[in-house]
Coordinates of C-alpha atoms in Angstrom, one line a residue:
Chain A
X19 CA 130.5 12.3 23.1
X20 CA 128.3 10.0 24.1
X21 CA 124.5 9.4 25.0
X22 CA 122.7 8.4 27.5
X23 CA 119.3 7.3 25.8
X24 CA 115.8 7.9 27.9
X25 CA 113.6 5.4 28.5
X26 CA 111.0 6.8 26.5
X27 CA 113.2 7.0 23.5
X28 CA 114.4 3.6 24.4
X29 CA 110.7 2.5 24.3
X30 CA 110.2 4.6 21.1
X31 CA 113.3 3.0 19.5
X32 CA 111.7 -0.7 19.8
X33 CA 108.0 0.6 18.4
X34 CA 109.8 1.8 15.5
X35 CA 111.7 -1.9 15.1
X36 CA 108.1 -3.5 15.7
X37 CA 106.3 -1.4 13.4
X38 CA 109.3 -1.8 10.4
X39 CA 109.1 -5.8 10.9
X40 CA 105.6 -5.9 10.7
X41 CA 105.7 -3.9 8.0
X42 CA 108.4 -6.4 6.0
X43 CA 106.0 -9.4 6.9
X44 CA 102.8 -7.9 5.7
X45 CA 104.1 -5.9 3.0
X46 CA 101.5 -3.8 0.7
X47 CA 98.0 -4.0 0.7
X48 CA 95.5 -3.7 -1.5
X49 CA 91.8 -3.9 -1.5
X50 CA 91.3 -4.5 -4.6
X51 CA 92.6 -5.6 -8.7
X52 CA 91.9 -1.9 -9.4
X53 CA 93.7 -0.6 -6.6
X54 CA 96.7 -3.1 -7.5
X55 CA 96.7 -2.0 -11.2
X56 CA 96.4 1.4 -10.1
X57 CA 99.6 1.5 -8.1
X58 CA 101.6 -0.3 -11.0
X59 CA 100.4 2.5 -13.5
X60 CA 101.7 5.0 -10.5
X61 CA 105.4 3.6 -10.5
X62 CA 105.5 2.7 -14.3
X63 CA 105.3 5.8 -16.3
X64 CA 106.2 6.0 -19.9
X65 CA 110.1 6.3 -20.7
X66 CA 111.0 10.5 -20.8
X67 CA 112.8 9.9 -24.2
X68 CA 109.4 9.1 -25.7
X69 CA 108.0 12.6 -25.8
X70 CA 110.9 13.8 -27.9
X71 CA 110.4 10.4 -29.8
X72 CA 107.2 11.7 -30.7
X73 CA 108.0 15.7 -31.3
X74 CA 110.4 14.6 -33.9
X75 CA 107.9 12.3 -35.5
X76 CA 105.2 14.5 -35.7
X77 CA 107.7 17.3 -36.8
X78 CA 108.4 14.9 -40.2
X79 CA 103.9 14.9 -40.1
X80 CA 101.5 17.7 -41.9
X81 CA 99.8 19.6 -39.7
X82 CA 96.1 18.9 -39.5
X83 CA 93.6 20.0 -41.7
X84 CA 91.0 20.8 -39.4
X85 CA 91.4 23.3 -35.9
X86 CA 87.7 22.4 -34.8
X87 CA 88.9 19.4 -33.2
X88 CA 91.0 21.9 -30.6
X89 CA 87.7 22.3 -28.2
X90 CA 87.6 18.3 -27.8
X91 CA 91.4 18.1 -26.0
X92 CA 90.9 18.9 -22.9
X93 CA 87.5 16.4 -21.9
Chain B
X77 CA 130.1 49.7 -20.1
X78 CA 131.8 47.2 -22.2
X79 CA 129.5 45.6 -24.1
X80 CA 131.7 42.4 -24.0
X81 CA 131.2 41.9 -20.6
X82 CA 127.8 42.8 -20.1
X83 CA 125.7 40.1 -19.0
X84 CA 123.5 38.6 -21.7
X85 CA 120.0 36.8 -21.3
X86 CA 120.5 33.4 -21.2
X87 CA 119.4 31.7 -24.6
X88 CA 116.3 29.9 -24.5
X89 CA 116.6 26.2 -24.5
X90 CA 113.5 25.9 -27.9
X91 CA 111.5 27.7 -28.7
X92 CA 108.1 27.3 -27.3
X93 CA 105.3 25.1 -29.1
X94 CA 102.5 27.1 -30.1
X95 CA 99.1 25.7 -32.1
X96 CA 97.9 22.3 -32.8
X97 CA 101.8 21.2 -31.9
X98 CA 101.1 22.8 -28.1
X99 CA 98.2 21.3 -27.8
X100 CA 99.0 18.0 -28.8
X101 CA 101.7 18.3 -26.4
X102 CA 99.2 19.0 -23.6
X103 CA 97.3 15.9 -24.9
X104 CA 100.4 13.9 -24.6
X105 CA 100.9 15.1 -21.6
X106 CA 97.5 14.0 -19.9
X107 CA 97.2 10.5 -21.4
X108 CA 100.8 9.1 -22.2
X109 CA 100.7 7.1 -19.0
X110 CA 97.5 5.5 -19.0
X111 CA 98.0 4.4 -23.0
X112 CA 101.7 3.6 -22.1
X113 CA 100.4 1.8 -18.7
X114 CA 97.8 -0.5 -21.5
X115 CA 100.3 -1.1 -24.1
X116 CA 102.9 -2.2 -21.5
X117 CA 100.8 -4.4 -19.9
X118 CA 98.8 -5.9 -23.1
X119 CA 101.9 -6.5 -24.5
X120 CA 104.4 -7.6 -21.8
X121 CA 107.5 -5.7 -23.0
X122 CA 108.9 -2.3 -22.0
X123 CA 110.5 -1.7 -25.6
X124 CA 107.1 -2.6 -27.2
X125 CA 104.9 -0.8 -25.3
X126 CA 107.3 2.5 -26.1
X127 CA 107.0 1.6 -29.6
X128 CA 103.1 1.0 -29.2
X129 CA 102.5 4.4 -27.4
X130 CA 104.5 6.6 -30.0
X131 CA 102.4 4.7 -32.7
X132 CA 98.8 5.6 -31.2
X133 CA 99.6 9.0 -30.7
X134 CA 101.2 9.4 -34.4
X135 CA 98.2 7.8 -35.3
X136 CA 95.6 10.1 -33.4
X137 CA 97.8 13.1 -34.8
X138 CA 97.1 12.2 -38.4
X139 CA 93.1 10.9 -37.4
X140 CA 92.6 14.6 -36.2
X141 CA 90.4 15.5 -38.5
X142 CA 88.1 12.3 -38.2
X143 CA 87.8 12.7 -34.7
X144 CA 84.4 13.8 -33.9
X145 CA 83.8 14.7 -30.3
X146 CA 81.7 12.1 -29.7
X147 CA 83.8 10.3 -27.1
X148 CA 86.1 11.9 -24.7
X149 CA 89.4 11.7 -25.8
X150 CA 90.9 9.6 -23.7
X151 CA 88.3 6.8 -25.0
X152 CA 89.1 7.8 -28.2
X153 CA 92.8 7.5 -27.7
X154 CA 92.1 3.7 -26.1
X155 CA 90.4 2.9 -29.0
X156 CA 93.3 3.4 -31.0
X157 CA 95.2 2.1 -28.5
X158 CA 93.3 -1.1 -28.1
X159 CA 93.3 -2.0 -31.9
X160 CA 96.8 -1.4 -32.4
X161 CA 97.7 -3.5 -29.5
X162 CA 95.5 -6.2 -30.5
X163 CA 96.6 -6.1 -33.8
X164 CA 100.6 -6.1 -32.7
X165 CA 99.6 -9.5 -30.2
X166 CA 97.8 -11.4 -33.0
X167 CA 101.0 -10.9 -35.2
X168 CA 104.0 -11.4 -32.6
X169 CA 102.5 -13.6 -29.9
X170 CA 99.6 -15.9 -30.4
X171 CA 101.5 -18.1 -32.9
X172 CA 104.2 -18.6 -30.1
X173 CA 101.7 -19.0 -27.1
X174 CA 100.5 -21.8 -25.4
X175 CA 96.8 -22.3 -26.2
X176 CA 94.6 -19.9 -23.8
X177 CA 92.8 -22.5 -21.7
X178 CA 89.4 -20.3 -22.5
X179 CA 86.9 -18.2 -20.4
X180 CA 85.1 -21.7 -18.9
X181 CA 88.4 -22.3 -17.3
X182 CA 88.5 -19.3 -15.5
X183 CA 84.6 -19.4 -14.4
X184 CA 85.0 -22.5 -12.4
X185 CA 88.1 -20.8 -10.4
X186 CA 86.9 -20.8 -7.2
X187 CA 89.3 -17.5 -5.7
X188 CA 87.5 -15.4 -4.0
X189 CA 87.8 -11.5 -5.2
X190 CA 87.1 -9.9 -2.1
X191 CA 90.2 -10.8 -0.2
X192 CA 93.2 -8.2 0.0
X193 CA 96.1 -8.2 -2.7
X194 CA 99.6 -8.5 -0.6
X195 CA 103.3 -7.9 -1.8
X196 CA 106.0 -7.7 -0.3
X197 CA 107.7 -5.1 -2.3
X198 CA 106.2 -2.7 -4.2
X199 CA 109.5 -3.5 -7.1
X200 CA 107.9 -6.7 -7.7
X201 CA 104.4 -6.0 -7.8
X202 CA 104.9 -5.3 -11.9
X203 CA 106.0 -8.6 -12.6
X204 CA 103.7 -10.2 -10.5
X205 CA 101.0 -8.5 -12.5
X206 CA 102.3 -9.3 -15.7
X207 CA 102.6 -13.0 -15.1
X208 CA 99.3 -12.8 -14.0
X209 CA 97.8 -10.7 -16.5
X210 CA 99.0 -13.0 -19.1
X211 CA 97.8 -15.9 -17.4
X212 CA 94.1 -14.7 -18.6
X213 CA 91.8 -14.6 -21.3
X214 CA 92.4 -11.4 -23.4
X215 CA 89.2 -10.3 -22.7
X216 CA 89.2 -10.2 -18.8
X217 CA 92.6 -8.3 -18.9
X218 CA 91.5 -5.6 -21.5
X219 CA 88.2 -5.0 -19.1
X220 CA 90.6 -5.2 -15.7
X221 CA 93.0 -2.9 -17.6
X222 CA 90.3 -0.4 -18.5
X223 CA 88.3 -0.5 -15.1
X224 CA 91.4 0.3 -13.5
X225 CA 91.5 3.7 -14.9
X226 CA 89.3 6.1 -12.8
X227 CA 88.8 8.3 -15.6
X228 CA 86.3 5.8 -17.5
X229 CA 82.7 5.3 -16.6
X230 CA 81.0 1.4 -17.5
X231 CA 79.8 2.6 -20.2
X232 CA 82.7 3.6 -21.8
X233 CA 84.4 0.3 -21.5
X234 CA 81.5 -0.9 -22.6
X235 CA 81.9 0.9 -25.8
X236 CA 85.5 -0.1 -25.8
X237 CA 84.8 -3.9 -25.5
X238 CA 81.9 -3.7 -27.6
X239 CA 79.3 -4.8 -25.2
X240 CA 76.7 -4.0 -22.7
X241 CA 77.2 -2.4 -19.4
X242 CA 75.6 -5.3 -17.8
X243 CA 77.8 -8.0 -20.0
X244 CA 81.0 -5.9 -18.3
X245 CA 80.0 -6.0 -14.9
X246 CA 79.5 -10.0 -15.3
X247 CA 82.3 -10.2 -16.7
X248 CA 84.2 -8.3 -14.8
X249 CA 83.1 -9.9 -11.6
X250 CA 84.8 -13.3 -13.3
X251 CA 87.7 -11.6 -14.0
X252 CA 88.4 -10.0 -10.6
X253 CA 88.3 -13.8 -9.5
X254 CA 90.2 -15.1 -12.4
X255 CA 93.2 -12.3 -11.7
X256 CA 93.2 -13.1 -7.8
X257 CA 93.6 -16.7 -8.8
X258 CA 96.8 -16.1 -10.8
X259 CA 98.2 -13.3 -9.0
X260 CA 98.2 -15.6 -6.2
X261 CA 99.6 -18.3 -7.6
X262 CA 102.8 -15.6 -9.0
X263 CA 103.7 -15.7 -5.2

Protein backbone atom coordinates (compact mmCIF):
# COMPACT_ATOMS: atom_id res chain seq x y z
CA UNK A 1 0.00 0.00 0.00
CA UNK A 2 1.10 3.15 -0.44
CA UNK A 3 0.84 6.78 0.86
CA UNK A 4 -0.05 9.77 -0.13
CA UNK A 5 1.64 12.17 2.38
CA UNK A 6 -0.27 15.75 3.41
CA UNK A 7 1.26 18.73 3.09
CA UNK A 8 1.27 19.42 6.63
CA UNK A 9 3.16 16.27 7.36
CA UNK A 10 5.23 16.98 4.43
CA UNK A 11 5.95 20.43 6.08
CA UNK A 12 6.39 18.56 9.45
CA UNK A 13 8.74 16.03 7.93
CA UNK A 14 11.41 18.95 6.84
CA UNK A 15 11.09 20.78 10.50
CA UNK A 16 12.02 17.52 11.92
CA UNK A 17 15.21 17.37 9.24
CA UNK A 18 16.00 21.17 10.22
CA UNK A 19 15.66 20.79 13.79
CA UNK A 20 18.03 17.19 13.72
CA UNK A 21 20.84 19.14 11.55
CA UNK A 22 20.85 21.92 13.72
CA UNK A 23 21.03 19.83 16.35
CA UNK A 24 24.35 17.82 14.85
CA UNK A 25 26.01 21.34 14.16
CA UNK A 26 25.42 22.85 17.59
CA UNK A 27 25.73 19.81 19.51
CA UNK A 28 25.40 20.07 23.52
CA UNK A 29 25.34 23.01 25.54
CA UNK A 30 26.47 23.91 28.57
CA UNK A 31 26.44 26.98 30.61
CA UNK A 32 28.84 26.22 32.64
CA UNK A 33 32.32 23.90 33.90
CA UNK A 34 29.89 22.67 36.65
CA UNK A 35 27.17 21.92 34.35
CA UNK A 36 29.80 20.15 31.98
CA UNK A 37 31.25 18.06 34.92
CA UNK A 38 28.02 17.37 36.03
CA UNK A 39 26.74 15.62 32.94
CA UNK A 40 30.02 13.53 32.72
CA UNK A 41 29.38 12.26 36.39
CA UNK A 42 25.66 11.53 34.93
CA UNK A 43 26.95 9.07 32.06
CA UNK A 44 30.04 7.71 33.99
CA UNK A 45 28.84 5.75 36.91
CA UNK A 46 31.04 3.40 38.77
CA UNK A 47 31.45 -0.25 37.19
CA UNK A 48 28.26 -2.67 38.80
CA UNK A 49 31.01 -5.38 39.61
CA UNK A 50 32.45 -2.92 42.17
CA UNK A 51 29.74 -3.21 44.77
CA UNK A 52 30.26 -6.98 45.00
CA UNK A 53 34.05 -6.05 44.91
CA UNK A 54 33.50 -4.34 47.94
CA UNK A 55 30.82 -6.90 49.86
CA UNK A 56 33.39 -9.55 49.55
CA UNK A 57 36.07 -7.31 50.92
CA UNK A 58 34.32 -6.05 53.73
CA UNK A 59 33.01 -9.61 54.33
CA UNK A 60 37.07 -10.73 54.97
CA UNK A 61 36.78 -7.11 57.56
CA UNK A 62 35.68 -7.06 61.39
CA UNK A 63 32.68 -5.48 61.95
CA UNK A 64 32.98 -2.09 63.63
CA UNK A 65 33.36 -1.50 67.09
CA UNK A 66 31.19 1.27 67.59
CA UNK A 67 27.08 1.50 66.29
CA UNK A 68 26.87 5.34 67.34
CA UNK A 69 28.33 6.22 64.15
CA UNK A 70 24.78 4.67 62.42
CA UNK A 71 22.88 8.24 63.10
CA UNK A 72 25.71 10.06 60.88
CA UNK A 73 24.89 7.88 57.38
CA UNK A 74 22.25 9.27 56.10
CA UNK A 75 23.44 13.41 56.24
CA UNK B 1 -1.70 -33.42 46.30
CA UNK B 2 1.62 -34.72 45.45
CA UNK B 3 4.03 -33.04 47.29
CA UNK B 4 6.51 -33.52 44.35
CA UNK B 5 4.79 -31.41 42.19
CA UNK B 6 3.60 -28.83 44.30
CA UNK B 7 4.90 -25.52 43.48
CA UNK B 8 7.64 -24.32 45.76
CA UNK B 9 8.64 -20.65 46.65
CA UNK B 10 11.24 -19.63 44.73
CA UNK B 11 14.71 -19.57 46.66
CA UNK B 12 15.84 -16.28 47.50
CA UNK B 13 18.74 -14.99 45.54
CA UNK B 14 20.96 -13.94 49.48
CA UNK B 15 19.98 -13.39 52.03
CA UNK B 16 19.24 -9.86 52.91
CA UNK B 17 22.03 -7.54 54.60
CA UNK B 18 20.91 -6.46 57.90
CA UNK B 19 23.15 -4.06 60.52
CA UNK B 20 26.14 -2.05 59.94
CA UNK B 21 26.61 -4.36 56.56
CA UNK B 22 22.96 -2.72 55.32
CA UNK B 23 23.77 0.33 56.12
CA UNK B 24 27.05 0.52 54.68
CA UNK B 25 25.39 -0.68 51.64
CA UNK B 26 22.99 2.29 51.69
CA UNK B 27 26.13 4.47 52.06
CA UNK B 28 27.63 2.92 49.11
CA UNK B 29 24.81 3.30 47.54
CA UNK B 30 24.41 7.21 47.84
CA UNK B 31 28.09 8.19 47.33
CA UNK B 32 29.83 5.49 45.00
CA UNK B 33 29.32 7.78 42.00
CA UNK B 34 30.47 11.00 43.10
CA UNK B 35 33.87 9.28 44.89
CA UNK B 36 34.04 7.06 41.71
CA UNK B 37 33.27 10.29 39.45
CA UNK B 38 36.69 12.11 41.62
CA UNK B 39 38.89 9.17 41.48
CA UNK B 40 38.24 8.63 37.72
CA UNK B 41 38.87 11.90 36.91
CA UNK B 42 41.93 12.72 39.40
CA UNK B 43 43.43 9.88 38.17
CA UNK B 44 42.66 9.44 34.46
CA UNK B 45 42.14 5.64 34.29
CA UNK B 46 38.92 3.60 34.51
CA UNK B 47 40.74 0.55 36.12
CA UNK B 48 42.32 2.98 38.73
CA UNK B 49 39.62 4.83 39.75
CA UNK B 50 37.66 1.21 40.37
CA UNK B 51 40.56 0.29 42.43
CA UNK B 52 40.68 3.85 44.16
CA UNK B 53 36.86 3.82 45.02
CA UNK B 54 36.88 0.13 46.55
CA UNK B 55 39.96 1.49 48.62
CA UNK B 56 38.16 4.58 50.24
CA UNK B 57 35.29 2.85 51.13
CA UNK B 58 37.29 -0.24 52.77
CA UNK B 59 38.96 2.46 54.30
CA UNK B 60 35.92 4.42 55.73
CA UNK B 61 34.57 0.87 56.77
CA UNK B 62 37.47 0.24 59.10
CA UNK B 63 37.68 4.44 60.16
CA UNK B 64 34.03 3.86 61.47
CA UNK B 65 34.68 4.27 64.73
CA UNK B 66 36.95 7.52 64.27
CA UNK B 67 34.39 9.16 62.48
CA UNK B 68 32.95 11.76 64.46
CA UNK B 69 29.87 13.47 62.99
CA UNK B 70 31.46 16.50 62.55
CA UNK B 71 31.28 16.68 58.73
CA UNK B 72 28.58 15.16 56.63
CA UNK B 73 29.61 12.14 55.29
CA UNK B 74 29.97 12.65 52.11
CA UNK B 75 32.86 15.28 53.06
CA UNK B 76 34.17 12.91 55.10
CA UNK B 77 34.22 10.25 52.40
CA UNK B 78 36.08 13.02 50.01
CA UNK B 79 38.48 13.42 52.42
CA UNK B 80 39.49 10.02 52.31
CA UNK B 81 39.01 10.12 48.91
CA UNK B 82 41.09 13.04 48.16
CA UNK B 83 44.20 11.75 50.20
CA UNK B 84 44.25 8.48 48.72
CA UNK B 85 44.06 9.82 45.33
CA UNK B 86 46.74 12.29 45.91
CA UNK B 87 48.79 9.95 47.46
CA UNK B 88 48.21 7.18 44.32
CA UNK B 89 49.21 10.43 41.65
CA UNK B 90 52.43 11.43 43.63
CA UNK B 91 53.50 7.67 43.40
CA UNK B 92 52.46 6.63 39.74
CA UNK B 93 52.39 9.84 37.76
CA UNK B 94 54.29 12.93 38.69
CA UNK B 95 57.69 11.20 38.11
CA UNK B 96 56.43 10.39 34.44
CA UNK B 97 54.71 13.86 33.85
CA UNK B 98 55.71 16.72 32.07
CA UNK B 99 56.50 19.54 34.46
CA UNK B 100 53.01 21.44 35.46
CA UNK B 101 53.61 24.81 33.84
CA UNK B 102 52.29 26.36 37.44
CA UNK B 103 49.22 28.44 38.66
CA UNK B 104 50.95 31.97 37.03
CA UNK B 105 50.56 30.21 33.74
CA UNK B 106 47.08 29.72 33.94
CA UNK B 107 46.35 33.34 35.52
CA UNK B 108 47.41 35.19 32.48
CA UNK B 109 45.03 32.85 30.22
CA UNK B 110 42.93 35.22 28.87
CA UNK B 111 39.54 32.64 28.09
CA UNK B 112 36.71 33.93 29.12
CA UNK B 113 34.51 31.63 31.63
CA UNK B 114 31.27 32.88 30.87
CA UNK B 115 30.87 31.60 27.39
CA UNK B 116 28.91 28.23 26.77
CA UNK B 117 30.70 24.73 26.76
CA UNK B 118 29.76 22.93 23.14
CA UNK B 119 30.22 19.17 22.14
CA UNK B 120 29.23 17.57 19.55
CA UNK B 121 28.55 14.29 21.17
CA UNK B 122 27.88 13.74 24.49
CA UNK B 123 30.40 10.08 24.00
CA UNK B 124 33.25 12.38 23.73
CA UNK B 125 32.59 14.85 26.24
CA UNK B 126 34.70 12.45 28.92
CA UNK B 127 37.75 12.60 27.10
CA UNK B 128 37.52 15.93 26.32
CA UNK B 129 37.36 16.61 29.93
CA UNK B 130 40.03 14.51 30.89
CA UNK B 131 42.48 16.03 28.53
CA UNK B 132 41.50 19.04 29.85
CA UNK B 133 41.46 18.35 33.42
CA UNK B 134 44.90 17.13 33.17
CA UNK B 135 46.00 20.02 31.43
CA UNK B 136 45.64 22.03 34.96
CA UNK B 137 47.23 22.68 38.06
CA UNK B 138 46.11 19.98 40.68
CA UNK B 139 44.67 22.43 42.66
CA UNK B 140 42.17 24.04 40.16
CA UNK B 141 40.85 20.55 39.13
CA UNK B 142 40.35 19.19 42.76
CA UNK B 143 38.23 22.66 43.47
CA UNK B 144 36.36 22.33 39.81
CA UNK B 145 35.92 18.62 40.72
CA UNK B 146 34.40 19.37 44.16
CA UNK B 147 32.24 22.59 43.09
CA UNK B 148 30.75 20.39 40.61
CA UNK B 149 29.04 18.40 43.16
CA UNK B 150 25.74 20.08 44.21
CA UNK B 151 25.79 18.37 47.46
CA UNK B 152 28.77 20.59 48.90
CA UNK B 153 28.44 24.06 50.22
CA UNK B 154 32.00 26.56 49.86
CA UNK B 155 32.73 25.92 52.92
CA UNK B 156 33.09 22.46 52.72
CA UNK B 157 35.46 22.62 49.90
CA UNK B 158 37.03 24.94 51.75
CA UNK B 159 37.63 22.45 54.40
CA UNK B 160 38.58 19.97 51.80
CA UNK B 161 41.31 22.21 50.17
CA UNK B 162 42.34 23.59 53.29
CA UNK B 163 41.53 27.12 52.72
CA UNK B 164 39.28 30.06 53.06
CA UNK B 165 35.96 30.39 51.50
CA UNK B 166 37.09 33.51 49.93
CA UNK B 167 40.73 31.86 48.72
CA UNK B 168 38.11 29.19 46.75
CA UNK B 169 36.00 31.47 45.15
CA UNK B 170 39.38 33.35 43.72
CA UNK B 171 40.53 30.52 42.88
CA UNK B 172 37.90 29.09 41.44
CA UNK B 173 37.09 32.01 39.34
CA UNK B 174 40.89 31.24 37.71
CA UNK B 175 40.09 27.92 37.26
CA UNK B 176 36.73 28.23 35.49
CA UNK B 177 38.95 30.31 32.98
CA UNK B 178 41.92 28.00 33.10
CA UNK B 179 39.45 24.73 32.22
CA UNK B 180 37.58 26.76 29.33
CA UNK B 181 40.99 27.44 27.93
CA UNK B 182 41.92 23.75 27.66
CA UNK B 183 38.69 22.33 27.02
CA UNK B 184 38.68 24.47 24.14
CA UNK B 185 41.82 23.76 22.84
CA UNK B 186 40.73 19.51 23.22
CA UNK B 187 38.40 20.48 20.27
Amino acid sequence: MTTDPSPSRLGQQQQAREQAAAQQQTGHTFASVEELLRADRAQTPPPPRLAARLRESLAREPAPRRRWWQRWWRR
Amino acid sequence: MDPQVEPRPPAPAAPPLAGPEAEFGALYAAHAPAIYYLALRLLGDPARAEDATHDVFLRAWRSLSEFRGESAVRTWLYRIALNHCRNLRQRWYERARAPDPGEAFWNRVSAPDATPLRVLELKELGARIQRALDALPPEYRELLLLVADEQLSYREVAELTRQSVDAVRGKLHRARRAFHAAFTQTA
